[in-house]
mmCIF file of C-alpha atoms in Angstrom:
data_model
loop_
_atom_site.group_PDB
_atom_site.id
_atom_site.type_symbol
_atom_site.label_atom_id
_atom_site.label_comp_id
_atom_site.label_asym_id
_atom_site.label_seq_id
_atom_site.Cartn_x
_atom_site.Cartn_y
_atom_site.Cartn_z
ATOM 1 C CA MET S 1 -3.404 104.121 -94.633
ATOM 2 C CA GLN S 2 -1.288 101.179 -93.582
ATOM 3 C CA SER S 3 -1.402 99.925 -90.631
ATOM 4 C CA ILE S 4 2.203 100.293 -88.600
ATOM 5 C CA TYR S 5 2.379 97.014 -86.471
ATOM 6 C CA THR S 6 2.177 93.022 -87.791
ATOM 7 C CA SER S 7 2.051 90.399 -84.949
ATOM 8 C CA TYR S 8 3.634 86.774 -85.730
ATOM 9 C CA LYS S 9 3.754 84.004 -83.970
ATOM 10 C CA CYS S 10 5.881 81.117 -83.926
ATOM 11 C CA SER S 11 4.683 77.661 -84.467
ATOM 12 C CA THR S 12 7.500 75.949 -82.633
ATOM 13 C CA CYS S 13 7.643 77.881 -79.074
ATOM 14 C CA SER S 14 4.143 79.372 -79.561
ATOM 15 C CA LYS S 15 5.919 82.467 -78.722
ATOM 16 C CA GLU S 16 4.316 85.643 -79.959
ATOM 17 C CA PHE S 17 6.418 88.943 -81.236
ATOM 18 C CA VAL S 18 5.478 92.270 -82.968
ATOM 19 C CA LEU S 19 7.593 93.915 -85.700
ATOM 20 C CA LEU S 20 6.942 97.023 -87.583
ATOM 21 C CA THR S 21 4.918 96.603 -90.823
ATOM 22 C CA GLU S 22 7.603 98.736 -92.372
ATOM 23 C CA ASP S 23 10.490 96.794 -91.485
ATOM 24 C CA VAL S 24 9.079 93.797 -92.636
ATOM 25 C CA GLU S 25 8.055 95.047 -96.214
ATOM 26 C CA SER S 26 11.701 96.440 -96.789
ATOM 27 C CA ILE S 27 13.606 92.768 -96.346
ATOM 28 C CA GLN S 28 15.119 91.487 -99.280
ATOM 29 C CA LYS S 29 13.569 88.886 -101.276
ATOM 30 C CA ASP S 30 16.414 86.319 -100.359
ATOM 31 C CA ARG S 31 15.822 86.904 -96.608
ATOM 32 C CA TYR S 32 13.529 85.385 -94.108
ATOM 33 C CA ILE S 33 11.647 86.451 -91.068
ATOM 34 C CA ALA S 34 12.708 84.214 -87.623
ATOM 35 C CA CYS S 35 11.537 84.018 -84.428
ATOM 36 C CA PRO S 36 13.626 85.720 -82.037
ATOM 37 C CA TYR S 37 13.426 83.057 -79.359
ATOM 38 C CA CYS S 38 14.022 80.046 -81.448
ATOM 39 C CA SER S 39 15.134 80.879 -84.722
ATOM 40 C CA SER S 40 12.435 78.766 -86.148
ATOM 41 C CA LYS S 41 11.320 80.144 -89.864
ATOM 42 C CA ARG S 42 7.722 78.788 -89.223
ATOM 43 C CA LEU S 43 6.038 81.964 -87.894
ATOM 44 C CA VAL S 44 2.053 82.473 -88.139
ATOM 45 C CA LYS S 45 1.157 85.921 -89.194
ATOM 46 C CA GLY S 46 -1.262 87.376 -86.945
ATOM 47 C CA LYS S 47 -3.072 90.748 -86.129
ATOM 48 C CA VAL S 48 -2.281 93.820 -88.688
ATOM 49 C CA THR S 49 -2.993 96.706 -86.590
ATOM 50 C CA ASP S 50 -2.144 100.644 -85.785
ATOM 51 C CA ASP S 51 -2.290 100.009 -82.229
ATOM 52 C CA LEU S 52 -0.015 98.281 -80.126
ATOM 53 C CA ARG S 53 -1.816 97.450 -77.367
ATOM 54 C CA GLU S 54 -4.331 95.577 -79.558
ATOM 55 C CA CYS S 55 -1.480 93.288 -80.762
ATOM 56 C CA MET S 56 -0.675 93.046 -76.983
ATOM 57 C CA LYS S 57 -4.363 92.342 -75.519
ATOM 58 C CA ALA S 58 -4.916 88.155 -75.872
ATOM 59 C CA ARG S 59 -1.761 87.954 -73.784
ATOM 60 C CA VAL S 60 -0.231 89.503 -70.076
ATOM 61 C CA TYR S 61 2.921 91.488 -69.986
ATOM 62 C CA LYS S 62 5.004 92.746 -67.027
ATOM 63 C CA ARG S 63 8.193 95.121 -66.929
ATOM 64 C CA VAL S 64 11.042 93.614 -66.009
ATOM 65 C CA LYS S 65 13.769 96.108 -65.704
ATOM 66 C CA GLY S 66 12.357 98.205 -68.491
ATOM 67 C CA ALA S 67 11.645 95.673 -71.026
ATOM 68 C CA LEU S 68 8.105 93.787 -71.402
ATOM 69 C CA LYS S 69 8.569 90.349 -70.524
ATOM 70 C CA GLU S 70 5.406 87.780 -71.520
ATOM 71 C CA ILE S 71 3.712 86.008 -68.764
ATOM 72 C CA LYS S 72 0.654 83.911 -70.140
#
């Protein structure tokens, strides 16, 4: 069974984000993944899991107007 979520950490701004593994694999070969915060291509692949809570365990998140915001 394939894992659903893949976490990435940006080497430039040190922020972490999670993408669906299916979406990452469906990206065309001539495209690349960039950081949504600073648009850098320098990413480090983190955990690949089935549970979103496992990807988010290392950080602290708070809900702000319905969206999750990283605090620490």
